[in-house]
Tab-separated table of C-alpha atoms and ligand atoms in Angstrom:
chain	number	residue	atom	x	y	z
A	8	UNK	CA	19.659	-18.775	-32.008
A	9	UNK	CA	17.302	-16.115	-30.595
A	10	UNK	CA	18.953	-13.014	-29.166
A	11	UNK	CA	17.196	-12.081	-25.950
A	12	UNK	CA	17.697	-8.545	-24.638
A	13	UNK	CA	17.919	-9.678	-21.008
A	14	UNK	CA	17.212	-12.586	-18.675
A	15	UNK	CA	14.593	-12.242	-15.939
A	16	UNK	CA	13.872	-14.694	-13.138
A	17	UNK	CA	10.334	-14.661	-11.730
A	18	UNK	CA	9.564	-16.300	-8.412
A	19	UNK	CA	5.784	-16.856	-8.332
A	20	UNK	CA	5.490	-17.216	-12.118
A	21	UNK	CA	2.485	-19.538	-11.788
A	22	UNK	CA	0.486	-16.882	-9.901
A	23	UNK	CA	-1.689	-14.088	-11.235
A	24	UNK	CA	1.033	-11.407	-11.415
A	25	UNK	CA	3.850	-13.765	-12.391
A	26	UNK	CA	1.914	-14.961	-15.416
A	27	UNK	CA	1.145	-11.413	-16.631
A	28	UNK	CA	4.722	-10.312	-15.983
A	29	UNK	CA	6.033	-13.289	-17.986
A	30	UNK	CA	3.756	-12.317	-20.915
A	31	UNK	CA	4.960	-8.706	-20.673
A	32	UNK	CA	8.683	-9.523	-20.501
A	33	UNK	CA	8.566	-12.095	-23.301
A	34	UNK	CA	6.828	-9.481	-25.443
A	35	UNK	CA	9.711	-7.095	-24.627
A	36	UNK	CA	12.277	-9.628	-25.865
A	37	UNK	CA	13.415	-11.107	-22.528
A	38	UNK	CA	14.201	-14.716	-21.865
A	39	UNK	CA	12.031	-15.483	-18.835
A	40	UNK	CA	13.004	-18.018	-16.189
A	41	UNK	CA	10.464	-19.005	-13.579
A	42	UNK	CA	10.595	-20.938	-10.332
A	43	UNK	CA	7.801	-23.440	-9.859
A	44	UNK	CA	6.972	-25.557	-6.836
A	45	UNK	CA	6.666	-29.282	-6.967
A	46	UNK	CA	2.960	-30.053	-6.693
A	47	UNK	CA	0.932	-33.239	-6.858
A	48	UNK	CA	-1.486	-31.517	-9.199
A	49	UNK	CA	-1.047	-29.264	-12.198
A	50	UNK	CA	-0.012	-25.709	-11.147
A	51	UNK	CA	1.034	-24.133	-14.458
A	52	UNK	CA	-2.462	-23.360	-15.804
A	53	UNK	CA	-1.851	-19.596	-15.946
A	54	UNK	CA	1.286	-19.947	-18.084
A	55	UNK	CA	0.052	-22.741	-20.341
A	56	UNK	CA	-0.183	-20.350	-23.331
A	57	UNK	CA	3.568	-19.576	-23.171
A	58	UNK	CA	4.743	-23.010	-22.036
A	59	UNK	CA	7.192	-24.719	-24.395
A	60	UNK	CA	8.382	-28.247	-24.828
A	61	UNK	CA	11.259	-28.697	-22.305
A	62	UNK	CA	13.292	-30.396	-25.051
A	63	UNK	CA	13.237	-27.320	-27.261
A	64	UNK	CA	16.492	-25.356	-27.232
A	65	UNK	CA	16.917	-21.653	-26.498
A	66	UNK	CA	13.384	-21.300	-25.127
A	67	UNK	CA	11.785	-17.948	-24.265
A	68	UNK	CA	10.363	-19.505	-21.075
A	69	UNK	CA	12.452	-21.806	-18.867
A	70	UNK	CA	11.059	-23.313	-15.665
A	71	UNK	CA	13.057	-24.497	-12.656
A	72	UNK	CA	11.912	-26.383	-9.586
A	73	UNK	CA	12.573	-24.436	-6.396
A	74	UNK	CA	10.942	-23.003	-3.314
A	75	UNK	CA	11.304	-19.879	-1.178
A	76	UNK	CA	11.562	-22.155	1.842
A	77	UNK	CA	14.658	-23.833	0.364
A	78	UNK	CA	17.698	-21.536	0.222
A	79	UNK	CA	19.880	-24.068	-1.588
A	80	UNK	CA	17.509	-24.243	-4.555
A	81	UNK	CA	17.484	-20.430	-4.773
A	82	UNK	CA	21.296	-20.256	-4.697
A	83	UNK	CA	21.606	-22.892	-7.431
A	84	UNK	CA	19.018	-21.311	-9.702
A	85	UNK	CA	20.528	-17.811	-9.404
A	86	UNK	CA	23.981	-19.257	-10.093
A	87	UNK	CA	22.852	-21.297	-13.093
A	88	UNK	CA	20.584	-18.670	-14.664
A	89	UNK	CA	22.656	-15.489	-13.965
A	90	UNK	CA	19.594	-13.268	-14.432
A	91	UNK	CA	19.725	-9.512	-15.053
A	92	UNK	CA	16.498	-8.981	-13.114
A	93	UNK	CA	14.818	-10.956	-10.327
A	94	UNK	CA	11.145	-10.419	-9.472
A	95	UNK	CA	10.127	-11.834	-6.091
A	96	UNK	CA	6.385	-12.367	-6.492
A	97	UNK	CA	6.318	-15.699	-4.648
A	98	UNK	CA	4.185	-15.719	-1.521
A	99	UNK	CA	1.438	-17.340	0.476
A	100	UNK	CA	-0.616	-14.348	-0.644
A	101	UNK	CA	-3.985	-14.870	1.043
A	102	UNK	CA	-4.446	-12.567	4.047
A	103	UNK	CA	-7.301	-14.515	5.694
A	104	UNK	CA	-5.419	-17.813	5.262
A	105	UNK	CA	-2.300	-16.287	6.861
A	106	UNK	CA	-4.161	-16.417	10.198
A	107	UNK	CA	-4.618	-20.188	9.734
A	108	UNK	CA	-0.996	-20.875	8.708
A	109	UNK	CA	0.980	-17.995	10.256
A	110	UNK	CA	4.364	-19.722	10.653
A	111	UNK	CA	4.348	-21.013	7.099
A	112	UNK	CA	3.290	-17.590	5.784
A	113	UNK	CA	6.132	-15.854	7.618
A	114	UNK	CA	8.642	-18.501	6.548
A	115	UNK	CA	7.812	-17.994	2.859
A	116	UNK	CA	6.817	-14.306	2.741
A	117	UNK	CA	9.493	-12.952	5.100
A	118	UNK	CA	12.377	-15.437	5.429
A	119	UNK	CA	11.895	-16.510	1.816
A	120	UNK	CA	12.732	-12.957	0.719
A	121	UNK	CA	15.850	-12.977	2.890
A	122	UNK	CA	16.964	-16.328	1.439
A	123	UNK	CA	16.505	-14.970	-2.059
A	124	UNK	CA	18.345	-11.729	-1.258
A	125	UNK	CA	21.265	-13.744	0.082
A	126	UNK	CA	21.348	-15.879	-3.040
A	127	UNK	CA	21.454	-12.714	-5.166
A	128	UNK	CA	24.072	-11.053	-2.947
A	129	UNK	CA	26.296	-14.148	-2.802
A	130	UNK	CA	26.211	-14.489	-6.604
A	131	UNK	CA	28.128	-11.205	-6.865
A	132	UNK	CA	26.154	-10.433	-10.050
A	133	UNK	CA	24.758	-6.918	-10.706
A	134	UNK	CA	21.165	-8.209	-10.458
A	135	UNK	CA	18.224	-5.798	-10.171
A	136	UNK	CA	15.671	-7.049	-7.643
A	137	UNK	CA	11.951	-6.313	-7.337
A	138	UNK	CA	10.116	-7.062	-4.078
A	139	UNK	CA	6.325	-7.448	-4.123
A	140	UNK	CA	5.154	-5.404	-1.152
A	141	UNK	CA	1.499	-4.838	-0.391
A	142	UNK	CA	-0.933	-2.120	0.696
A	143	UNK	CA	-1.853	-4.568	3.487
A	144	UNK	CA	1.338	-3.306	5.171
A	145	UNK	CA	-0.573	-0.051	5.889
A	146	UNK	CA	-3.200	-2.141	7.693
A	147	UNK	CA	-5.226	-0.048	10.122
A	148	UNK	CA	-4.287	3.057	8.227
A	149	UNK	CA	-2.577	5.956	9.968
A	150	UNK	CA	-3.160	8.352	7.064
A	151	UNK	CA	-5.424	8.537	3.985
A	152	UNK	CA	-4.585	8.281	1.150
A	153	UNK	CA	-1.555	6.084	1.773
A	154	UNK	CA	1.762	6.933	0.120
A	155	UNK	CA	5.419	5.881	0.404
A	156	UNK	CA	5.917	7.899	3.622
A	157	UNK	CA	2.780	6.607	5.410
A	158	UNK	CA	3.783	4.495	8.434
A	159	UNK	CA	2.971	0.788	8.273
A	160	UNK	CA	0.487	-0.672	10.755
A	161	UNK	CA	0.043	-4.312	9.643
A	162	UNK	CA	-2.967	-6.324	10.821
A	163	UNK	CA	-2.189	-9.901	9.756
A	164	UNK	CA	0.655	-12.421	9.705
A	165	UNK	CA	0.788	-11.853	5.927
A	166	UNK	CA	1.186	-8.091	6.311
A	167	UNK	CA	3.753	-8.449	9.130
A	168	UNK	CA	5.822	-10.747	6.899
A	169	UNK	CA	5.606	-8.276	4.006
A	170	UNK	CA	6.742	-5.430	6.302
A	171	UNK	CA	9.799	-7.493	7.257
A	172	UNK	CA	10.546	-8.094	3.578
A	173	UNK	CA	10.167	-4.401	2.788
A	174	UNK	CA	12.669	-3.383	5.464
A	175	UNK	CA	15.177	-6.178	4.849
A	176	UNK	CA	15.170	-5.129	1.183
A	177	UNK	CA	15.895	-1.517	2.195
A	178	UNK	CA	18.576	-2.753	4.568
A	179	UNK	CA	20.316	-4.841	1.859
A	180	UNK	CA	20.010	-1.943	-0.573
A	181	UNK	CA	21.750	0.407	1.879
A	182	UNK	CA	24.235	-2.085	3.325
A	183	UNK	CA	25.400	-3.839	0.166
A	184	UNK	CA	24.551	-1.185	-2.464
A	185	UNK	CA	22.261	-3.657	-4.228
A	186	UNK	CA	19.666	-2.461	-6.759
A	187	UNK	CA	16.455	-3.367	-4.934
A	188	UNK	CA	13.067	-1.744	-5.533
A	189	UNK	CA	10.098	-2.225	-3.217
A	190	UNK	CA	6.704	-2.035	-4.851
A	191	UNK	CA	3.851	-1.224	-2.486
A	192	UNK	CA	1.016	-2.457	-4.619
A	193	UNK	CA	-2.626	-1.929	-3.792
A	194	UNK	CA	-5.045	-4.741	-4.665
A	195	UNK	CA	-4.969	-5.739	-8.293
A	196	UNK	CA	-7.253	-8.206	-9.923
A	197	UNK	CA	-7.915	-9.897	-13.234
A	198	UNK	CA	-9.647	-12.910	-14.737
A	199	UNK	CA	-6.540	-14.854	-13.586
A	200	UNK	CA	-7.096	-13.930	-9.909
A	201	UNK	CA	-7.261	-16.892	-7.494
A	202	UNK	CA	-10.815	-18.064	-6.893
A	203	UNK	CA	-10.735	-17.357	-3.147
A	204	UNK	CA	-10.086	-13.607	-3.601
A	205	UNK	CA	-13.170	-11.441	-3.307
A	206	UNK	CA	-13.291	-9.873	-6.807
A	207	UNK	CA	-13.024	-13.276	-8.476
A	208	UNK	CA	-15.449	-14.811	-5.984
A	209	UNK	CA	-18.046	-12.129	-6.682
A	210	UNK	CA	-17.733	-12.026	-10.485
A	211	UNK	CA	-17.572	-15.807	-10.827
A	212	UNK	CA	-20.241	-16.427	-8.170
A	213	UNK	CA	-22.829	-14.024	-9.602
A	214	UNK	CA	-22.285	-15.258	-13.174
A	215	UNK	CA	-22.702	-18.825	-11.892
A	216	UNK	CA	-25.927	-17.860	-10.121
A	217	UNK	CA	-27.258	-16.270	-13.323
A	218	UNK	CA	-26.394	-19.428	-15.284
A	219	UNK	CA	-28.036	-21.673	-12.679
A	220	UNK	CA	-24.728	-23.240	-11.554
A	221	UNK	CA	-24.730	-21.847	-7.999
A	222	UNK	CA	-27.497	-21.116	-5.477
A	223	UNK	CA	-26.070	-18.346	-3.330
A	224	UNK	CA	-22.832	-16.421	-2.792
A	225	UNK	CA	-21.353	-16.314	0.733
A	226	UNK	CA	-19.111	-13.370	1.617
A	227	UNK	CA	-17.396	-11.810	4.669
A	228	UNK	CA	-17.153	-8.107	5.534
A	229	UNK	CA	-19.181	-6.156	2.944
A	230	UNK	CA	-17.935	-2.786	4.148
A	231	UNK	CA	-14.178	-3.277	3.629
A	232	UNK	CA	-12.972	-0.707	1.139
A	233	UNK	CA	-10.198	-1.380	-1.323
A	234	UNK	CA	-8.322	0.371	-4.110
A	235	UNK	CA	-8.678	-2.208	-6.900
A	236	UNK	CA	-6.580	-2.022	-10.083
A	237	UNK	CA	-5.872	-4.335	-13.020
A	238	UNK	CA	-2.961	-6.763	-12.624
A	239	UNK	CA	-1.902	-6.346	-16.248
A	240	UNK	CA	-1.329	-2.603	-15.671
A	241	UNK	CA	0.483	-3.252	-12.387
A	242	UNK	CA	3.148	-5.644	-13.702
A	243	UNK	CA	4.336	-2.869	-16.039
A	244	UNK	CA	5.026	-0.719	-12.971
A	245	UNK	CA	7.255	-3.501	-11.551
A	246	UNK	CA	9.342	-3.451	-14.712
A	247	UNK	CA	9.565	0.363	-14.753
A	248	UNK	CA	10.950	0.277	-11.196
A	249	UNK	CA	13.887	-1.844	-12.365
A	250	UNK	CA	14.681	0.414	-15.343
A	251	UNK	CA	15.445	3.520	-13.220
A	252	UNK	CA	18.931	4.901	-12.552
A	253	UNK	CA	18.502	4.471	-8.799
A	254	UNK	CA	16.434	1.913	-6.840
A	255	UNK	CA	13.534	3.269	-4.789
A	256	UNK	CA	10.135	2.381	-3.278
A	257	UNK	CA	6.840	3.138	-5.021
A	258	UNK	CA	3.126	2.992	-4.231
A	259	UNK	CA	1.098	1.634	-7.139
A	260	UNK	CA	-2.644	2.319	-6.943
A	261	UNK	CA	-5.632	3.683	-8.859
A	262	UNK	CA	-6.539	6.408	-6.325
A	263	UNK	CA	-10.159	5.165	-6.092
A	264	UNK	CA	-11.625	3.118	-3.279
A	265	UNK	CA	-14.767	0.948	-3.369
A	266	UNK	CA	-16.437	-1.312	-0.822
A	267	UNK	CA	-17.127	-5.021	-1.285
A	268	UNK	CA	-20.811	-4.014	-1.174
A	269	UNK	CA	-20.298	-1.722	-4.187
A	270	UNK	CA	-18.388	-4.508	-5.954
A	271	UNK	CA	-21.397	-6.822	-5.489
A	272	UNK	CA	-23.921	-4.174	-6.558
A	273	UNK	CA	-21.997	-3.194	-9.684
A	274	UNK	CA	-21.292	-6.787	-10.773
A	275	UNK	CA	-24.940	-7.698	-10.204
A	276	UNK	CA	-26.104	-4.677	-12.236
A	277	UNK	CA	-24.044	-5.863	-15.221
A	278	UNK	CA	-25.989	-9.132	-15.056
A	279	UNK	CA	-29.418	-7.482	-14.877
A	280	UNK	CA	-29.926	-7.803	-11.112
A	281	UNK	CA	-30.735	-4.936	-8.762
A	282	UNK	CA	-29.417	-5.693	-5.288
A	283	UNK	CA	-31.216	-4.553	-2.136
A	284	UNK	CA	-29.954	-5.342	1.349
A	285	UNK	CA	-31.806	-6.284	4.513
A	286	UNK	CA	-30.712	-7.275	8.015
A	287	UNK	CA	-27.473	-6.467	9.795
A	288	UNK	CA	-24.103	-8.081	10.502
A	289	UNK	CA	-24.080	-11.848	10.057
A	290	UNK	CA	-27.833	-11.793	9.316
A	291	UNK	CA	-27.543	-9.406	6.388
A	292	UNK	CA	-28.672	-10.678	3.000
A	293	UNK	CA	-28.632	-9.222	-0.490
A	294	UNK	CA	-31.557	-9.996	-2.749
A	295	UNK	CA	-32.651	-9.126	-6.270
A	296	UNK	CA	-35.306	-6.402	-6.075
A	297	UNK	CA	-37.171	-7.609	-9.169
A	298	UNK	CA	-37.462	-11.335	-8.392
A	299	UNK	CA	-37.023	-11.197	-4.608
A	300	UNK	CA	-34.403	-13.971	-4.938
A	301	UNK	CA	-31.753	-14.143	-2.221
A	302	UNK	CA	-28.298	-13.895	-3.835
A	303	UNK	CA	-25.827	-12.909	-1.103
A	304	UNK	CA	-25.441	-14.166	2.473
A	305	UNK	CA	-22.727	-13.675	5.086
A	306	UNK	CA	-20.474	-16.413	6.439
A	307	UNK	CA	-18.429	-15.455	9.487
A	308	UNK	CA	-15.570	-17.732	8.389
A	309	UNK	CA	-14.652	-15.130	5.765
A	310	UNK	CA	-14.105	-12.434	8.401
A	311	UNK	CA	-10.505	-11.765	9.412
A	312	UNK	CA	-9.626	-11.744	13.146
A	313	UNK	CA	-8.318	-8.189	12.583
A	314	UNK	CA	-9.870	-6.227	9.744
A	315	UNK	CA	-8.369	-3.610	7.444
A	316	UNK	CA	-11.250	-1.212	6.827
A	317	UNK	CA	-10.019	1.162	4.172
A	318	UNK	CA	-7.197	1.221	1.646
A	319	UNK	CA	-6.711	4.077	-0.803
A	320	UNK	CA	-3.404	4.689	-2.528
A	321	UNK	CA	-1.670	7.822	-3.769
A	322	UNK	CA	0.558	6.870	-6.707
A	323	UNK	CA	1.787	10.412	-7.465
A	324	UNK	CA	5.450	9.423	-7.061
A	325	UNK	CA	5.072	6.555	-9.564
A	326	UNK	CA	3.430	8.941	-12.020
A	327	UNK	CA	6.127	11.583	-11.648
A	328	UNK	CA	9.208	9.333	-11.523
A	329	UNK	CA	8.197	6.226	-13.497
A	330	UNK	CA	5.657	7.807	-15.823
A	331	UNK	CA	3.288	5.037	-14.689
A	332	UNK	CA	-0.427	5.571	-14.358
A	333	UNK	CA	-3.288	3.098	-14.103
A	334	UNK	CA	-5.143	2.567	-17.362
A	335	UNK	CA	-8.043	0.539	-16.003
A	336	UNK	CA	-10.473	1.861	-13.404
A	337	UNK	CA	-12.830	-0.129	-11.150
A	338	UNK	CA	-15.839	-0.373	-13.487
A	339	UNK	CA	-13.756	-1.355	-16.543
A	340	UNK	CA	-11.958	-3.973	-14.470
A	341	UNK	CA	-15.180	-5.572	-13.215
A	342	UNK	CA	-16.674	-5.539	-16.707
A	343	UNK	CA	-13.666	-7.292	-18.170
A	344	UNK	CA	-13.717	-9.903	-15.381
A	345	UNK	CA	-17.433	-10.584	-15.987
A	346	UNK	CA	-16.927	-10.808	-19.762
A	347	UNK	CA	-14.098	-13.300	-19.217
A	348	UNK	CA	-16.337	-15.449	-16.958
A	349	UNK	CA	-18.697	-15.861	-19.893
A	350	UNK	CA	-15.859	-16.514	-22.332
A	351	UNK	CA	-14.430	-19.242	-20.089
A	352	UNK	CA	-17.834	-20.944	-20.238
A	353	UNK	CA	-17.981	-20.673	-24.040
A	354	UNK	CA	-20.593	-17.873	-23.911
A	355	UNK	CA	-20.645	-14.313	-25.212
A	356	UNK	CA	-21.505	-11.739	-22.534
A	357	UNK	CA	-23.020	-9.210	-24.970
A	358	UNK	CA	-25.211	-11.843	-26.614
A	359	UNK	CA	-26.319	-13.337	-23.311
A	360	UNK	CA	-27.169	-10.084	-21.536
A	361	UNK	CA	-29.099	-8.438	-24.413
B	24	NAP	N1	-2.651	-9.402	-6.152
B	24	NAP	C1	-2.622	-8.403	-5.301
B	24	NAP	O1	-3.605	-7.662	-5.123
B	24	NAP	C2	-1.360	-8.130	-4.524
B	24	NAP	C3	-1.226	-6.873	-3.889
B	24	NAP	C4	-0.027	-6.592	-3.228
B	24	NAP	C5	0.985	-7.527	-3.190
B	24	NAP	N2	0.798	-8.743	-3.784
B	24	NAP	C6	1.917	-9.677	-3.730
B	24	NAP	O2	2.362	-9.805	-5.078
B	24	NAP	C7	2.802	-11.140	-5.328
B	24	NAP	C8	2.017	-11.722	-6.482
B	24	NAP	O3	0.628	-11.729	-6.156
B	24	NAP	P1	-0.397	-12.684	-6.900
B	24	NAP	O4	-1.728	-12.047	-6.757
B	24	NAP	O5	0.125	-13.048	-8.223
B	24	NAP	O6	-0.349	-13.968	-5.934
B	24	NAP	P2	-0.743	-15.488	-6.252
B	24	NAP	O7	-1.627	-15.543	-7.466
B	24	NAP	O8	-1.210	-16.084	-4.979
B	24	NAP	O9	0.662	-16.142	-6.659
B	24	NAP	C9	1.617	-16.442	-5.702
B	24	NAP	C10	2.754	-17.168	-6.371
B	24	NAP	O10	3.728	-17.501	-5.376
B	24	NAP	C11	4.036	-18.886	-5.502
B	24	NAP	N3	4.471	-19.426	-4.219
B	24	NAP	C12	3.734	-19.654	-3.116
B	24	NAP	N4	4.489	-20.187	-2.139
B	24	NAP	C13	5.742	-20.318	-2.654
B	24	NAP	C14	6.961	-20.843	-2.153
B	24	NAP	N5	7.033	-21.379	-0.937
B	24	NAP	N6	8.054	-20.813	-2.960
B	24	NAP	C15	7.978	-20.299	-4.219
B	24	NAP	N7	6.849	-19.817	-4.760
B	24	NAP	C16	5.739	-19.816	-3.979
B	24	NAP	C17	2.748	-19.508	-5.989
B	24	NAP	O11	2.998	-20.798	-6.514
B	24	NAP	P3	1.782	-21.884	-6.690
B	24	NAP	O12	1.097	-21.502	-7.990
B	24	NAP	O13	2.515	-23.163	-6.768
B	24	NAP	O14	0.888	-21.748	-5.517
B	24	NAP	C18	2.339	-18.497	-7.031
B	24	NAP	O15	3.101	-18.679	-8.211
B	24	NAP	C19	2.635	-11.869	-4.006
B	24	NAP	O16	3.840	-11.774	-3.297
B	24	NAP	C20	1.558	-11.085	-3.291
B	24	NAP	O17	1.666	-11.242	-1.903
B	24	NAP	C21	-0.330	-9.055	-4.463
């Protein structure tokens, strides 16, 4: 019988962050429980490497069917698992898509948090709770760089829902003396990032173009600026937040900001292209200076109805109180994502790019 140091429950375990957090906690000696949604197609690809036969006993990873839109499933799972720590990473996490499905996004990303908090509260167990807040809550920023005291000014249904979750978590912390930590995480990426998010779209798209598998890459606003970190570094910060004596709220960021345009130019340079731009707005294109080949075009469907122009985080508090600091900066992150694109296709980046 394995002796686990603690039990953690991860909502959103099949997502980018949930999968890295599960790896991290298992490595630490936790038994990890995860909530997965019923789906007509396979949705456990990111946790395949730690998946175990359901018939095995005393597993390090245990999966339960549930959903943030279904309070009864959350109550049952909390009661049956009795976790020491709960990480709420479950969300409809795509900002642009939240304009297409606003009610659903708010139901899952805002009310879902409340349902989960109630399940934890009603269990009466001394559970430590992590809430996945987002830099999108700062929206049209009222101060730069953004820190824990910067007022929120959300610009999407997704961000509005996350602001609700942030404040209901604070409210439950104060009202019921629960241990609840709000992370305010700036964008974080990895080879496991969903394919519709811009870093993955750019790294995958440009590698595909180089390999002759794609003609052109369509993007939205090239001038949005983001503070991009590495998801693997960021899940450690979530864990640190739950190991403190007192619960608190923390900004997690790299302290660097880069535009989508820079992301394209740097990724392209790793692949031997030199991007030049011509035209404006929807007519703008990016082409390779050497060959003249058009690589990037704009599609208005990727624009958000309300844009967030600039995000730049100040993670001083996390450094001072948690001892957390980002290990991976923008260029290292993009390089590792490009290298992984090659690996996934059975190719070696260094060999190919020589
Ligand atoms: N990545 C970032 O840059 C970033 C920054 C700030 C905050 N966040 C927040 O951090 C969390 C993790 O982000 P991520 O990048 O890992 O997102 P992700 O890859 O989109 O993963 C989201 C996870 O939530 C699950 N989920 C969706 N709807 C659900 C529902 N109704 N009930 C239960 N689970 C549900 C998804 O399950 P399926 O696999 O079945 O879809 C998936 O496991 C999210 O809350 C996100 O909003 C992310």
